[in-house]
């Protein structure tokens, strides 16, 4: 074989191996990094989280546009203490975790993963270590015991700051500027917090996460089952095999989903991201609503807790600092400090946002019954008698905007929950109703076509005084955390606020344009102390950014 | 032998580069989700219930598979069509589901590509809000707005006809300039007047046959965009 031939065969083999590799990794391999506002808390505190979900399947590190949900578990040596979700938009997401006030003191591991990771063989979630002290209880996580000696402060030597980012602090005017010296956008989280040296945990930043990736062996992904592409895929176990199930959420008028229960009793609901704590309503689409059936939402969490977590050291010299922390946590709760959080961008709902007709009942004469309300001032809805029972029909518009009645039934929602028995709608107490929205078009939910939608909203938005049918199951559903920042911009308006905040500025998703800057103001709390600013994130090409500076 | 190996090598290499991992996973997801996918929930368009000539759609009544970026997610091989009469993007789970055509929330459509034509939803600018076809995307953009109007013939037949009209715009330094003829190009790119005139004369036959091609040629060759 001459040299040319040898070269061709070599390239051929290399190319073939490339193909094999591509075929092996045909599913997206993801890894999640969570940055937090600090690494030490008291039970009852809020933990500011910023999620960076990376697609590492091609050896590169760029934000993944695949998964839409990150699953978080707060794990101690005792087991999984809390489970949360963060919604992702193009690889980024955030949320405030409210730590349970009953958490025992200890070190916890905050692990994060996506459903793609669950499909990866040998995957063990990783994350960030947090110290949590309970200032009201002496209960400790297994293995945590008071130390006899003073706890050694953590080393001040850590990573050098990124040269790509410059931080200018103007203490006199309480202003900070972040200057991005790169020619790329920088996506970072920014935290300014009280540095009271309570935590003795080693520093862990996005740079460590990146270094860890170099030594990670990625497992084969054997499936992409029910990956959370558009939003969370919710799995339900039901005994209504072969029937269609409706999934809705009390107070969420845009979130109605339909799925068929398969022969093994599973139904999968492909949802957009659902936020907050909710009552999920599961019901069978049946002609006979009194037919009983049982449904259960399957937990998507791994629940693994076999990690090696260092013990938390507690010493007497921490007392004063812990008292200050405890008071800070309580004042936030007592004085509604948590209501000062700023809401960040949510993925919008694509449907049922703008009703064709909206009736605020207080704008009209209040009638005694719902039947009168519909008859007297909602011309788009007619009450029809069919086989001895009442039905509500919506006058829908055709292609050219001409109204007509169709033979398909309409959908009636009260606070987002489909009500199949129309008699119960008509006998509902109208005094509880704030608004009736009418959608005069046909809507499709999976294979269910509804000829117009009547969406009844109550003042309380929680379906008050309504007796649900026998075929309904109510389940607690914790959706994604609402993305929020704690910039405390409104705190200036509250002079009497006993300001003992530990985190004085937290923004989980700041984007700084190439060669651009991000400027913000902060306010020192009403106690003396040392503070620290930490900025971490990535550039659009995936380079890590880390910057830490003491503010005195 | 050498030639055969080179061909195999080229084929394999190109396949390996073209192989899109996210597309593979996306397909898997959509196969599982089928019509339960979030994309296929929404307001549906009832079919037109009268006889008409022409089409309310921009090009053809047939739905074609295309790529769509909607509500922050990419969707591939979606059966879609642009309705120029209502200025709405319509999608179907499969082409045979004619009675289940879903109208997407236009504000959430970033772009879609169908038959190698790219459309974007443009709103809040100096031009009317709506879907625009991106004819050329370079140093500056050339875009087109197709509108359909329903006309009823004033004779005994009372035929209903969808009539088409196009408007063109140049997007230069953030400003939209309407294009009503070749002079609009000369107005935007004064320094290239001679080239615009030359290209316009050279391709004058396109002016009546294919206005899109005529304007694109002037824009790319005459204006050097």
XYZ file of C-alpha atoms in Angstrom:
777
model
C 0.000 0.000 0.000
C 1.507 3.322 -0.948
C 1.525 6.371 1.321
C -1.502 7.999 -0.342
C -3.546 4.871 0.141
C -2.423 4.587 3.772
C -3.480 8.162 4.379
C -6.887 7.587 2.814
C -7.489 4.438 4.832
C -6.465 6.277 8.012
C -8.852 9.172 7.340
C -11.534 6.631 6.433
C -11.100 4.845 9.771
C -11.071 8.113 11.699
C -14.219 9.236 9.942
C -15.868 5.901 10.678
C -15.006 6.192 14.362
C -16.456 9.718 14.344
C -19.686 8.311 12.998
C -19.777 5.608 15.631
C -19.219 8.208 18.352
C -21.953 10.390 16.959
C -24.315 7.436 16.890
C -23.445 6.520 20.502
C -24.158 10.003 21.707
C -27.226 10.542 19.628
C -29.053 12.022 22.616
C -28.184 15.348 24.176
C -25.903 14.983 27.202
C -26.523 17.740 29.713
C -24.869 18.939 32.914
C -26.256 21.570 35.260
C -24.395 24.107 37.352
C -26.252 26.010 40.069
C -24.863 29.237 41.445
C -26.349 30.454 44.730
C -26.469 33.836 46.425
C -24.171 32.497 49.183
C -23.228 29.117 50.606
C -24.418 29.414 54.212
C -28.003 29.854 55.428
C -30.283 29.447 58.402
C -33.342 27.221 58.190
C -36.245 29.342 56.936
C -34.009 31.457 54.665
C -34.396 31.878 50.930
C -31.716 30.377 48.701
C -31.258 32.321 45.477
C -30.459 29.858 42.685
C -29.306 30.476 39.150
C -29.189 27.469 36.808
C -26.840 27.005 33.874
C -27.717 23.912 31.855
C -24.946 22.891 29.463
C -25.049 20.656 26.434
C -21.767 18.755 26.695
C -22.587 16.030 24.194
C -20.220 17.259 21.498
C -17.327 17.897 23.846
C -18.136 21.583 23.893
C -19.791 23.551 26.656
C -22.645 25.624 25.423
C -26.006 26.352 26.973
C -28.459 23.610 26.173
C -31.655 24.593 24.403
C -33.095 21.142 24.974
C -34.406 20.562 28.493
C -36.921 22.970 29.982
C -36.766 21.856 33.609
C -33.973 21.359 36.126
C -34.686 19.145 39.111
C -33.053 20.147 42.400
C -32.663 18.048 45.499
C -31.326 19.282 48.820
C -29.653 16.255 50.337
C -28.051 15.655 53.727
C -26.667 12.564 55.410
C -30.236 11.970 56.643
C -31.706 11.847 53.143
C -33.426 14.156 50.697
C -34.712 17.173 52.601
C -36.293 19.259 49.848
C -37.129 18.919 46.162
C -37.587 21.811 43.787
C -37.727 22.594 40.079
C -36.346 25.450 38.015
C -37.742 26.299 34.604
C -35.185 26.754 31.845
C -35.310 29.039 28.861
C -32.452 28.398 26.447
C -30.351 26.809 29.160
C -30.880 29.444 31.856
C -33.280 29.612 34.751
C -33.600 30.731 38.336
C -35.686 30.555 41.473
C -35.774 31.236 45.191
C -35.863 28.100 47.339
C -37.611 28.647 50.648
C -35.775 26.467 53.135
C -38.018 24.621 55.530
C -37.717 26.140 59.042
C -37.529 22.581 60.347
C -34.331 21.603 58.562
C -31.834 20.263 61.085
C -28.443 21.974 61.182
C -25.960 20.375 58.848
C -24.169 20.464 55.552
C -26.378 19.812 52.562
C -25.674 18.993 48.963
C -27.802 20.889 46.451
C -27.785 18.597 43.397
C -29.237 19.429 40.014
C -30.086 17.388 36.945
C -32.424 17.196 33.978
C -34.544 14.324 32.719
C -31.914 13.704 30.054
C -29.543 12.818 32.916
C -32.009 10.267 34.261
C -31.774 8.541 30.892
C -27.975 8.382 31.196
C -26.448 5.152 32.429
C -24.526 5.420 35.716
C -25.442 9.050 36.210
C -25.028 10.397 39.741
C -26.169 13.990 40.259
C -23.654 16.505 41.485
C -23.984 20.009 42.792
C -22.984 22.524 45.387
C -22.484 22.132 49.149
C -24.402 24.463 51.472
C -24.237 24.883 55.240
C -27.569 25.331 56.974
C -27.974 26.233 60.643
C -31.230 25.892 62.502
C -31.370 28.705 65.033
C -34.522 27.425 66.732
C -33.657 23.810 67.197
C -30.752 21.759 68.461
C -31.526 19.036 65.954
C -28.540 18.118 63.799
C -28.071 16.165 60.639
C -26.547 12.754 61.312
C -22.889 13.159 62.191
C -22.937 16.913 62.827
C -21.760 17.679 66.323
C -20.577 20.758 68.162
C -16.879 21.211 67.702
C -14.722 21.693 70.754
C -12.379 23.986 68.987
C -12.887 27.156 67.117
C -13.835 26.375 63.513
C -11.043 27.222 61.139
C -12.087 29.918 58.690
C -11.978 28.902 55.097
C -8.951 29.725 53.068
C -8.861 33.124 51.410
C -6.816 31.719 48.554
C -9.074 30.789 45.760
C -9.299 31.230 42.057
C -7.989 34.374 40.459
C -10.718 36.655 39.158
C -11.556 36.522 35.455
C -9.682 39.171 33.570
C -12.635 39.476 31.215
C -14.777 41.099 33.876
C -14.070 44.222 35.851
C -16.047 45.195 38.923
C -16.094 48.819 40.054
C -17.494 49.448 43.520
C -18.552 52.923 44.583
C -19.135 52.456 48.316
C -20.102 56.095 48.995
C -22.945 55.985 46.512
C -23.680 52.249 46.969
C -23.232 51.588 43.277
C -21.510 48.730 41.470
C -20.614 48.498 37.793
C -19.755 45.272 35.999
C -17.723 45.834 32.856
C -17.589 43.093 30.265
C -14.271 43.327 28.437
C -14.977 40.475 26.057
C -16.392 40.752 22.581
C -19.162 38.363 23.608
C -22.245 38.575 25.748
C -21.758 37.509 29.353
C -24.540 35.721 31.228
C -23.900 35.915 34.948
C -25.436 35.791 38.382
C -24.547 38.610 40.770
C -24.606 38.413 44.540
C -23.618 40.867 47.262
C -23.848 39.325 50.708
C -22.687 39.588 54.305
C -19.459 37.681 54.800
C -19.656 36.463 58.395
C -17.370 33.465 57.854
C -19.865 30.990 59.271
C -19.262 28.521 56.500
C -16.122 26.443 56.492
C -17.026 24.702 53.238
C -14.489 24.881 50.443
C -15.298 27.365 47.689
C -17.079 25.917 44.687
C -17.675 27.941 41.567
C -18.404 27.509 37.884
C -14.663 27.139 37.322
C -14.589 24.050 39.564
C -17.650 22.764 37.743
C -15.852 23.198 34.412
C -12.752 21.469 35.759
C -14.945 18.638 37.003
C -16.371 18.178 33.530
C -12.893 17.393 32.210
C -12.715 14.370 34.500
C -16.296 13.228 34.036
C -17.095 10.080 32.139
C -20.384 10.592 30.397
C -22.595 7.549 30.379
C -24.464 6.252 27.377
C -27.947 7.610 27.050
C -30.168 4.660 26.396
C -33.379 6.599 25.883
C -34.844 10.067 25.573
C -38.059 9.031 27.219
C -40.341 11.894 28.059
C -37.585 14.457 27.952
C -38.804 17.871 29.114
C -38.441 19.611 25.760
C -41.362 22.059 25.670
C -41.868 21.988 29.428
C -42.272 19.354 32.091
C -43.668 16.009 30.993
C -45.887 14.928 33.882
C -46.387 11.200 34.357
C -49.603 9.976 35.921
C -50.618 6.507 37.085
C -54.300 5.873 36.655
C -56.747 3.005 36.748
C -58.818 4.591 33.962
C -57.072 2.551 31.275
C -57.915 3.476 27.710
C -59.702 6.658 28.767
C -58.754 10.261 28.253
C -57.618 12.187 31.312
C -57.797 15.941 31.784
C -55.105 17.648 33.810
C -55.684 21.201 35.010
C -54.350 23.437 37.748
C -56.510 25.539 40.039
C -56.049 29.191 39.162
C -54.186 28.521 35.901
C -56.675 29.222 33.144
C -54.235 28.505 30.289
C -52.999 25.159 31.548
C -55.324 22.402 30.458
C -53.833 19.185 29.098
C -55.295 15.957 27.783
C -53.707 12.519 27.595
C -54.866 8.957 27.119
C -54.136 6.368 29.796
C -52.302 3.484 28.141
C -52.836 -0.203 28.804
C -50.197 -0.184 31.565
C -52.030 2.602 33.403
C -49.646 5.425 32.456
C -50.564 8.787 31.014
C -48.066 11.450 30.011
C -48.976 15.117 29.939
C -46.783 17.307 27.774
C -46.988 20.666 29.504
C -45.395 24.027 29.133
C -43.683 25.038 32.351
C -46.091 25.256 35.280
C -44.942 27.603 38.035
C -45.558 27.620 41.770
C -47.299 25.333 44.210
C -50.581 24.157 42.795
C -53.551 21.922 43.254
C -53.521 19.690 40.189
C -56.917 18.362 39.155
C -57.096 15.042 37.328
C -60.367 13.866 35.901
C -61.595 11.396 33.336
C -63.337 12.707 30.256
C -66.373 10.563 30.792
C -70.017 10.723 30.000
C -70.690 9.649 33.530
C -68.823 12.044 35.837
C -69.756 10.077 38.934
C -67.681 7.098 37.763
C -64.874 6.720 40.303
C -61.233 6.333 39.310
C -57.871 6.891 40.953
C -54.963 8.866 39.592
C -51.555 9.651 41.001
C -48.787 11.955 39.789
C -45.467 10.133 39.608
C -42.531 11.946 41.209
C -39.867 12.799 38.618
C -37.097 13.090 41.228
C -34.259 10.564 41.555
C -34.106 10.737 45.368
C -30.490 9.527 45.552
C -28.632 10.381 48.748
C -25.540 8.229 48.918
C -23.164 11.181 48.809
C -20.185 11.759 51.006
C -21.054 15.044 52.717
C -18.621 16.647 55.158
C -19.871 17.190 58.678
C -20.962 20.629 59.779
C -18.863 22.075 62.551
C -20.595 24.278 65.078
C -18.751 26.186 67.757
C -19.743 28.550 70.523
C -18.060 31.535 68.943
C -20.697 31.392 66.188
C -23.485 32.356 68.567
C -23.606 36.090 67.887
C -23.406 35.650 64.151
C -26.142 33.013 64.214
C -28.399 35.267 66.287
C -27.959 38.017 63.697
C -28.712 35.522 60.915
C -31.797 34.265 62.731
C -33.098 37.787 63.291
C -32.456 38.624 59.644
C -34.466 35.611 58.526
C -37.342 36.418 60.882
C -37.565 40.083 59.945
C -37.800 39.160 56.278
C -40.803 37.001 57.154
C -42.369 39.263 59.767
C -42.120 42.425 57.684
C -42.932 40.861 54.351
C -39.423 41.280 52.977
C -39.989 38.321 50.666
C -42.756 40.267 48.928
C -40.091 42.727 47.759
C -38.576 40.166 45.385
C -38.760 41.169 41.724
C -40.367 38.779 39.242
C -38.287 37.824 36.221
C -39.285 36.591 32.754
C -41.593 33.549 32.543
C -42.212 31.541 29.408
C -45.592 32.899 28.294
C -48.658 30.829 27.663
C -49.471 30.549 23.983
C -53.206 30.161 24.474
C -56.170 31.611 26.362
C -54.472 34.891 27.163
C -56.852 37.324 25.505
C -60.543 36.476 25.717
C -62.777 37.598 22.866
C -65.288 38.888 25.423
C -64.667 39.742 29.038
C -67.435 40.393 31.573
C -66.500 41.847 34.970
C -69.602 41.032 36.972
C -69.309 44.037 39.271
C -69.705 46.276 36.214
C -73.260 44.982 35.812
C -76.306 44.559 37.993
C -75.639 41.568 40.191
C -78.242 38.921 39.478
C -79.216 36.161 41.869
C -78.111 33.119 39.865
C -75.555 32.143 37.271
C -78.393 31.266 34.898
C -79.591 34.873 35.058
C -76.058 36.160 34.546
C -75.701 34.182 31.307
C -79.199 35.013 30.081
C -79.133 38.710 30.918
C -75.781 39.923 29.690
C -73.690 37.293 27.995
C -75.171 37.012 24.489
C -72.332 34.763 23.279
C -73.502 31.983 25.611
C -76.812 30.227 25.384
C -78.314 27.713 27.799
C -79.797 24.735 26.020
C -81.698 21.787 27.348
C -80.527 18.435 26.084
C -81.906 15.108 27.293
C -83.340 16.792 30.348
C -80.102 18.451 31.436
C -78.714 21.895 30.720
C -75.809 22.629 28.446
C -73.910 25.814 27.756
C -73.162 26.656 24.146
C -70.901 29.344 22.851
C -71.719 31.242 19.709
C -68.428 30.846 17.888
C -67.094 32.700 14.899
C -66.363 31.046 11.602
C -63.461 31.886 9.267
C -65.086 35.127 8.150
C -66.109 36.157 11.675
C -69.741 35.083 11.271
C -71.253 33.609 14.457
C -72.665 30.083 14.447
C -73.490 27.223 16.809
C -71.553 24.030 16.296
C -72.489 20.501 17.373
C -69.254 20.170 19.362
C -69.610 20.958 23.044
C -67.972 23.952 24.625
C -65.469 23.924 27.474
C -66.438 25.449 30.801
C -63.679 26.287 33.270
C -64.017 27.592 36.792
C -60.656 28.960 37.921
C -59.012 26.869 35.230
C -60.696 23.580 36.154
C -62.943 21.962 33.508
C -66.437 21.393 34.816
C -68.194 18.670 32.894
C -71.503 18.838 34.729
C -73.148 22.052 33.501
C -75.871 21.961 36.143
C -73.229 22.571 38.809
C -72.010 25.612 36.870
C -75.475 27.079 36.639
C -76.139 26.476 40.316
C -72.796 28.008 41.380
C -72.954 31.029 43.664
C -72.567 33.998 41.319
C -71.523 36.244 44.236
C -68.188 34.392 44.278
C -67.560 35.119 40.607
C -65.428 38.048 39.615
C -65.221 37.665 35.856
C -66.457 35.571 32.948
C -64.258 35.329 29.863
C -65.660 33.977 26.632
C -63.489 32.636 23.808
C -65.568 32.608 20.659
C -63.368 30.256 18.651
C -62.904 26.525 18.595
C -59.957 25.130 20.527
C -58.066 21.892 20.279
C -56.466 20.137 23.247
C -54.785 16.954 21.977
C -57.670 15.103 20.307
C -60.401 17.066 22.094
C -62.139 19.807 20.176
C -64.112 22.390 22.103
C -66.501 24.762 20.460
C -65.776 27.908 22.413
C -64.609 28.320 25.989
C -66.321 29.901 28.985
C -63.739 30.701 31.647
C -65.262 31.686 34.985
C -62.876 33.348 37.430
C -63.713 33.747 41.091
C -62.399 36.466 43.383
C -60.355 33.912 45.321
C -59.165 32.042 42.194
C -59.281 28.751 44.086
C -62.639 27.255 43.146
C -64.337 28.238 46.426
C -67.421 26.349 47.621
C -67.428 24.038 44.636
C -68.023 20.329 45.079
C -66.022 18.407 42.534
C -67.348 15.203 41.022
C -66.371 11.703 42.088
C -64.142 11.218 39.063
C -61.821 14.012 40.177
C -58.511 13.540 41.970
C -56.795 16.524 43.569
C -53.021 16.252 43.929
C -50.352 18.626 45.172
C -48.137 19.678 42.342
C -45.022 21.717 42.878
C -44.239 23.441 39.642
C -41.105 25.356 38.835
C -39.987 28.071 41.217
C -40.938 31.543 40.089
C -37.809 33.212 38.762
C -37.116 36.147 41.054
C -34.309 38.477 41.946
C -33.640 40.085 45.335
C -32.413 43.481 44.307
C -34.402 45.100 47.146
C -34.997 48.151 45.001
C -38.244 48.919 46.858
C -36.741 48.715 50.333
C -35.956 52.431 50.332
C -39.687 53.081 50.530
C -39.880 51.315 53.898
C -38.034 53.503 56.433
C -39.205 51.453 59.397
C -37.957 48.167 57.918
C -35.562 46.543 60.420
C -32.999 45.803 57.777
C -30.922 42.820 58.836
C -30.622 41.282 55.367
C -27.750 38.911 54.764
C -28.007 38.976 50.972
C -28.172 42.616 50.024
C -28.297 42.083 46.245
C -29.042 38.989 44.188
C -29.747 38.888 40.492
C -29.675 35.390 39.001
C -29.671 36.282 35.328
C -27.853 39.336 34.156
C -26.791 39.551 30.527
C -24.003 42.018 29.784
C -23.588 42.879 26.129
C -20.164 42.604 24.441
C -17.922 45.389 25.768
C -20.953 46.563 27.708
C -21.668 47.159 31.349
C -24.272 46.441 33.991
C -24.776 48.976 36.741
C -26.787 48.567 39.879
C -27.422 50.172 43.235
C -27.542 48.376 46.532
C -28.251 49.332 50.119
C -26.201 48.314 53.131
C -28.263 46.815 55.962
C -28.537 48.320 59.460
C -25.577 46.466 60.923
C -21.817 46.697 60.521
C -19.885 44.008 58.747
C -17.831 42.866 55.810
C -19.496 42.145 52.501
C -18.552 40.268 49.391
C -19.568 40.460 45.752
C -19.482 37.293 43.658
C -20.179 37.275 39.937
C -20.160 34.019 38.046
C -21.374 32.810 34.724
C -20.273 32.274 31.172
C -19.622 34.068 27.932
C -21.693 33.182 24.877
C -18.881 30.908 23.661
C -18.942 29.023 26.963
C -15.918 30.488 28.754
C -16.280 30.606 32.528
C -16.478 33.954 34.312
C -15.753 34.202 38.028
C -15.140 37.299 40.065
C -15.045 37.780 43.824
C -14.257 40.935 45.753
C -14.548 42.019 49.369
C -16.426 45.219 50.096
C -15.529 46.893 53.328
C -10.071 1.421 -5.510
C -8.656 4.793 -4.577
C -11.641 6.580 -6.118
C -14.125 4.297 -4.347
C -12.472 4.897 -1.010
C -12.530 8.652 -1.539
C -16.242 8.551 -2.380
C -17.047 6.438 0.701
C -14.917 8.767 2.788
C -16.702 11.860 1.490
C -20.131 10.329 2.033
C -19.327 9.204 5.557
C -17.721 12.495 6.506
C -20.594 14.536 5.191
C -23.138 12.292 6.932
C -21.216 12.545 10.165
C -21.186 16.355 9.986
C -24.783 16.659 8.945
C -25.939 14.385 11.722
C -27.737 16.643 14.148
C -27.877 15.349 17.690
C -30.534 17.717 18.940
C -32.707 16.988 15.933
C -32.493 13.285 16.735
C -33.640 13.848 20.308
C -36.248 16.294 19.152
C -37.691 13.686 16.780
C -37.803 11.181 19.605
C -39.652 13.660 21.798
C -42.157 14.616 19.119
C -42.784 10.979 18.201
C -43.679 10.335 21.842
C -45.700 13.491 22.270
C -47.475 13.323 18.873
C -50.576 15.542 18.898
C -50.269 15.954 22.691
C -47.301 18.293 22.165
C -47.766 21.796 23.539
C -47.436 23.164 19.999
C -50.678 21.487 18.928
C -52.904 22.974 21.628
C -54.717 26.091 20.625
C -57.281 27.958 18.614
C -58.298 26.209 15.472
C -59.171 27.673 12.126
C -62.477 26.551 10.701
C -62.329 25.845 6.956
C -63.796 28.373 4.539
C -67.381 27.399 3.803
C -67.822 29.057 0.398
C -66.404 28.641 -3.074
C -63.557 30.927 -3.956
C -60.811 31.489 -6.487
C -57.201 32.014 -5.594
C -56.024 31.220 -2.097
C -55.909 33.021 1.239
C -52.429 31.533 1.733
C -49.278 33.303 0.576
C -48.255 30.723 -2.020
C -50.285 27.529 -1.977
C -53.150 25.853 -0.112
C -50.905 22.859 0.628
C -49.259 22.645 4.000
C -45.529 22.021 3.818
C -43.055 20.797 6.402
C -40.858 23.537 7.753
C -38.817 24.691 10.685
C -40.293 26.927 13.335
C -38.974 28.825 16.347
C -41.938 29.270 18.656
C -42.145 30.361 22.293
C -38.420 29.822 22.788
C -38.286 26.347 21.226
C -37.252 25.027 17.843
C -39.654 22.751 16.000
C -38.643 20.802 12.911
C -40.707 19.268 10.083
C -43.885 20.986 11.222
C -46.724 21.085 8.686
C -47.328 24.783 8.302
C -48.656 27.480 6.035
C -48.853 31.256 6.142
C -52.312 32.712 5.726
C -51.907 36.118 4.114
C -55.600 36.967 4.356
C -55.645 36.741 8.166
C -51.886 37.226 8.543
C -51.639 34.106 10.687
C -49.320 31.154 10.836
C -51.247 27.898 10.752
C -49.914 24.468 11.718
C -51.256 20.938 11.539
C -50.132 17.807 13.304
C -50.400 16.007 9.994
C -51.422 17.264 6.561
C -54.608 15.179 6.522
C -56.016 16.874 9.636
C -57.655 19.645 7.648
C -60.259 20.365 10.289
C -57.655 20.696 12.993
C -55.581 23.574 11.743
C -54.127 25.451 14.676
C -53.414 29.154 14.589
C -50.246 30.043 16.442
C -49.897 33.073 18.682
C -48.005 35.264 16.255
C -46.197 37.283 18.917
C -44.433 34.107 20.036
C -43.222 33.217 16.528
C -39.618 34.308 16.148
C -39.244 32.886 12.666
C -40.205 30.003 10.439
C -38.677 28.558 7.319
C -40.791 26.827 4.714
C -39.819 25.943 1.125
C -36.490 27.711 1.712
C -38.344 30.923 2.467
C -37.795 32.533 5.823
C -40.512 34.536 7.559
C -40.327 36.621 10.688
C -42.955 38.309 12.786
C -42.143 42.006 12.977
C -44.021 44.230 15.405
C -43.690 47.649 16.976
C -41.710 49.136 14.094
C -42.574 51.802 11.537
C -44.157 49.180 9.258
C -47.460 47.391 9.943
C -47.158 44.500 12.431
C -47.230 41.081 10.802
C -45.334 38.287 9.111
C -42.714 39.336 6.591
C -40.742 37.191 4.207
C -37.021 37.797 4.464
C -35.957 37.954 0.819
C -32.375 38.791 1.639
C -30.587 38.895 4.953
C -27.174 40.522 4.603
C -25.525 43.818 5.488
C -29.069 45.143 5.344
C -32.349 43.319 4.778
C -34.881 43.174 1.984
C -38.288 42.057 3.215
C -41.659 41.456 1.648
C -45.193 41.626 2.974
C -47.806 39.591 1.124
C -51.432 40.532 1.687
C -54.561 38.814 0.426
C -57.889 40.568 0.018
C -61.222 38.929 -0.695
C -63.029 40.551 -3.600
C -66.531 39.724 -4.717
C -67.090 40.095 -8.449
C -69.795 42.589 -9.326
C -71.587 40.407 -11.837
C -74.178 37.649 -11.756
C -71.706 34.977 -10.704
C -70.664 36.956 -7.568
C -67.436 34.963 -7.547
C -65.222 35.454 -4.523
C -61.572 35.900 -5.384
C -58.519 36.219 -3.164
C -56.364 38.970 -4.665
C -52.714 39.252 -3.761
C -50.622 42.351 -3.235
C -47.015 42.670 -2.161
C -45.131 45.430 -0.400
C -41.347 45.503 -0.145
C -39.111 47.216 2.385
C -35.398 47.740 2.895
C -34.198 47.617 6.477
C -31.116 49.813 6.646
C -29.533 50.918 9.931
C -32.717 50.110 11.837
C -34.976 52.118 9.504
C -37.524 50.602 7.119
C -37.695 52.163 3.636
C -40.626 51.211 1.378
C -39.651 49.915 -2.049
C -41.998 50.834 -4.857
C -39.503 50.633 -7.696
C -35.792 50.622 -8.444
C -35.515 54.270 -7.449
C -36.027 53.253 -3.809
C -32.749 51.300 -3.959
C -30.934 54.285 -5.451
C -32.346 56.453 -2.656
C -31.018 54.142 0.050
C -27.659 53.410 -1.588
C -26.792 56.673 -3.329
C -23.159 55.732 -3.950
C -24.234 52.689 -6.003
C -26.665 54.458 -8.324
C -24.771 53.422 -11.448
C -24.634 49.747 -10.479
C -28.312 49.727 -9.561
C -29.190 51.206 -12.950
C -26.964 48.690 -14.751
C -28.333 45.647 -12.903
C -31.885 46.899 -13.279
C -31.442 47.225 -17.034
C -29.690 43.856 -17.312
C -32.477 42.020 -15.476
C -35.406 44.146 -16.649
C -37.234 41.056 -17.930
C -37.613 39.862 -14.332
C -39.527 42.994 -13.363
C -42.847 41.677 -14.649
C -42.091 37.910 -14.447
C -40.673 37.613 -10.939
C -40.552 40.795 -8.927
C -38.990 39.081 -5.910
C -36.032 37.890 -8.003
C -35.780 41.299 -9.678
C -35.561 43.149 -6.365
C -33.228 40.575 -4.818
C -30.884 40.865 -7.792
C -30.797 44.647 -7.592
C -30.326 44.459 -3.828
C -27.482 41.947 -3.907
C -25.704 42.845 -7.141
C -26.620 46.482 -7.567
C -26.557 47.556 -3.938
C -23.924 44.970 -2.963
C -25.845 43.954 0.171
